[in-house]
Phi, psi and omega in degrees: 000127188248105209232094175260126199251159176202125202290131188072359173247176164299152154305107159262128172261140188229127198243098195287319179281327178278351171292311203295303187312328191236002202276167179294004186029040169236144195275147138209152216280134154203185184229139186255087188070048174088342212267120212270127209204132189274109133259138197286149157272134202265347178135171183271340164319306181287334162315299193279341163289323159309291151006253190294353176268313184287301172295332190061013186226189186278330197211161178139328182238148164257138152285098181236170163220168183259092155300010194242137183305351169222130165314153197272332191193130146007122196281136194288131210287340198261001175234017170281004167250013179273129193267358139326335170253163164243124181302352179254031180275135177271179193231159179212162181203144153250161187272000000 
């Protein structure tokens, strides 16, 4: 589980097990660090929360996650020097 907090916002809980079982089950094609990936949409509740906090609007962003147990592509050479990125990392991104 992941709890997401932001000033002026209710705490958002992201339970990955429930997300897999109850999520919208829709995938989209996107890119993370220039690597093309298929990602699972987390759902409208999460989209709305991030859109409200980041954009100040009801919509505009979609939260997705990469539900695979290992990376689909090695880390980009330009990012390999970053101390927080490991070759074993999977990816996630706000759209």
